[in-house]
Coordinates of N, CA and C in Angstrom, one line a residue:
M1 N 3.8 33.3 7.3 CA 4.6 33.5 8.5 C 4.3 32.4 9.6
M2 N 3.1 32.1 9.8 CA 2.8 31.0 10.8 C 3.3 29.7 10.3
N3 N 3.3 29.4 9.0 CA 3.8 28.1 8.5 C 5.3 28.0 8.8
R4 N 6.0 29.1 8.7 CA 7.4 29.0 9.0 C 7.7 28.6 10.5
I5 N 6.9 29.2 11.4 CA 7.0 28.8 12.8 C 6.7 27.4 13.0
W6 N 5.6 26.9 12.4 CA 5.2 25.5 12.5 C 6.3 24.5 12.0
K7 N 7.0 25.0 10.9 CA 8.1 24.1 10.4 C 9.2 24.0 11.5
F8 N 9.5 25.1 12.1 CA 10.6 25.0 13.2 C 10.2 24.1 14.3
F9 N 8.9 24.2 14.7 CA 8.4 23.4 15.8 C 8.4 21.9 15.3
Q10 N 8.1 21.7 14.1 CA 8.0 20.4 13.5 C 9.4 19.7 13.6
Y11 N 10.5 20.4 13.3 CA 11.8 19.8 13.4 C 12.3 19.8 14.9
G12 N 11.6 20.5 15.7 CA 11.9 20.4 17.2 C 11.5 19.0 17.7
Y13 N 10.4 18.4 17.1 CA 10.0 17.1 17.4 C 11.1 16.1 17.1
L14 N 11.8 16.3 16.0 CA 12.9 15.4 15.6 C 14.1 15.5 16.6
M15 N 14.3 16.7 17.0 CA 15.4 16.9 18.0 C 15.1 16.2 19.3
V16 N 13.9 16.3 19.8 CA 13.5 15.6 21.0 C 13.6 14.1 20.8
A17 N 13.1 13.6 19.7 CA 13.2 12.2 19.4 C 14.7 11.7 19.4
F18 N 15.6 12.5 18.8 CA 17.0 12.2 18.8 C 17.6 12.1 20.2
I19 N 17.2 13.1 21.1 CA 17.6 13.1 22.5 C 17.1 11.8 23.2
C20 N 15.9 11.4 22.9 CA 15.3 10.2 23.5 C 16.1 9.0 23.0
L21 N 16.5 9.0 21.8 CA 17.2 7.8 21.3 C 18.6 7.7 21.9
I22 N 19.2 8.9 22.1 CA 20.5 8.9 22.8 C 20.4 8.4 24.2
E23 N 19.3 8.9 24.9 CA 19.1 8.4 26.3 C 18.8 6.9 26.3
T24 N 18.1 6.4 25.3 CA 17.9 5.0 25.2 C 19.2 4.2 25.2
Y25 N 20.1 4.7 24.3 CA 21.4 4.1 24.2 C 22.2 4.1 25.5
M26 N 22.1 5.3 26.2 CA 22.9 5.4 27.4 C 22.3 4.5 28.5
Q27 N 21.0 4.3 28.6 CA 20.4 3.6 29.6 C 20.2 2.1 29.3
W28 N 20.6 1.7 28.1 CA 20.3 0.3 27.7 C 21.0 -0.8 28.7
N29 N 22.2 -0.6 29.1 CA 22.8 -1.5 30.0 C 22.6 -1.2 31.5
L30 N 22.2 0.0 31.8 CA 22.0 0.4 33.2 C 20.5 0.0 33.7
N31 N 19.6 0.4 33.0 CA 18.2 0.2 33.4 C 17.3 0.0 32.1
R32 N 17.1 -1.3 31.8 CA 16.4 -1.6 30.5 C 15.0 -1.1 30.5
D33 N 14.3 -1.1 31.6 CA 12.9 -0.6 31.6 C 12.9 0.9 31.2
R34 N 13.8 1.7 31.7 CA 13.9 3.1 31.4 C 14.3 3.3 29.9
A35 N 15.1 2.4 29.4 CA 15.5 2.5 28.0 C 14.4 2.2 27.1
Y36 N 13.5 1.2 27.5 CA 12.3 1.0 26.7 C 11.4 2.1 26.7
L37 N 11.3 2.8 27.8 CA 10.4 4.0 28.0 C 10.9 5.1 27.0
F38 N 12.1 5.4 27.0 CA 12.7 6.4 26.1 C 12.5 6.0 24.7
L39 N 12.7 4.7 24.4 CA 12.5 4.2 23.0 C 11.1 4.4 22.6
G40 N 10.1 4.1 23.5 CA 8.7 4.3 23.2 C 8.4 5.8 22.9
F41 N 9.0 6.7 23.7 CA 8.8 8.1 23.5 C 9.3 8.5 22.1
A42 N 10.5 8.0 21.8 CA 11.1 8.4 20.5 C 10.2 8.0 19.4
I43 N 9.7 6.8 19.4 CA 8.9 6.3 18.3 C 7.6 7.1 18.2
F44 N 7.0 7.4 19.4 CA 5.8 8.2 19.4 C 6.0 9.6 18.8
I45 N 7.1 10.2 19.2 CA 7.4 11.6 18.8 C 7.7 11.6 17.3
I46 N 8.4 10.5 16.7 CA 8.6 10.5 15.3 C 7.3 10.3 14.6
L47 N 6.4 9.5 15.1 CA 5.0 9.4 14.5 C 4.3 10.7 14.5
V48 N 4.4 11.4 15.6 CA 3.8 12.8 15.7 C 4.4 13.7 14.6
F49 N 5.7 13.6 14.4 CA 6.3 14.5 13.4 C 5.8 14.2 12.1
F50 N 5.6 12.9 11.7 CA 5.1 12.6 10.3 C 3.7 13.0 10.2
F51 N 2.9 12.8 11.3 CA 1.5 13.2 11.2 C 1.3 14.7 11.1
K52 N 2.1 15.5 11.8 CA 2.0 17.0 11.8 C 2.5 17.5 10.4
R53 N 3.5 16.9 9.9 CA 4.1 17.3 8.6 C 3.0 17.0 7.5
H54 N 2.4 15.9 7.5 CA 1.4 15.6 6.6 C 0.2 16.5 6.7
F55 N -0.3 16.8 7.9 CA -1.4 17.7 8.1 C -1.0 19.1 7.7
R56 N 0.2 19.6 8.0 CA 0.7 21.0 7.6 C 0.7 21.1 6.1
K57 N 1.2 20.1 5.4 CA 1.3 20.1 3.9 C -0.1 20.1 3.3
K58 N -1.0 19.4 3.9 CA -2.4 19.4 3.5 C -3.1 20.7 3.6
V59 N -2.8 21.4 4.7 CA -3.4 22.7 5.0 C -2.7 23.7 4.0
E60 N -1.4 23.7 3.8 CA -0.8 24.6 2.8 C -1.3 24.4 1.4
K61 N -1.6 23.1 1.0 CA -2.1 22.9 -0.3 C -3.5 23.5 -0.4
R62 N -4.3 23.3 0.6 CA -5.7 23.9 0.6 C -5.6 25.4 0.5
N63 N -4.7 26.0 1.3 CA -4.6 27.5 1.3 C -4.1 28.0 -0.1
N64 N -3.3 27.3 -0.7 CA -2.8 27.7 -2.0 C -3.9 27.6 -3.1
Q65 N -4.8 26.6 -2.9 CA -5.9 26.5 -3.9 C -6.9 27.6 -3.7
N66 N -7.0 28.1 -2.5 CA -8.0 29.1 -2.2 C -7.6 30.5 -2.7
K67 N -6.3 30.7 -3.0 CA -5.8 32.0 -3.4 C -6.1 32.3 -4.8

């Protein structure tokens, strides 16, 4: 049950990253510094997504071996 909840939160990271990328696109010609900030957030959030996915799969694999 808890793994299902973490999967939903995991994909929430991608949604936030997508919003940051859209904001980067919208701010690119208006305020380049702010666009770079949103781009940095998007890259960071995508890295967090992959880290958390890797860690979750590792924990699931360990839990399945213990059963």
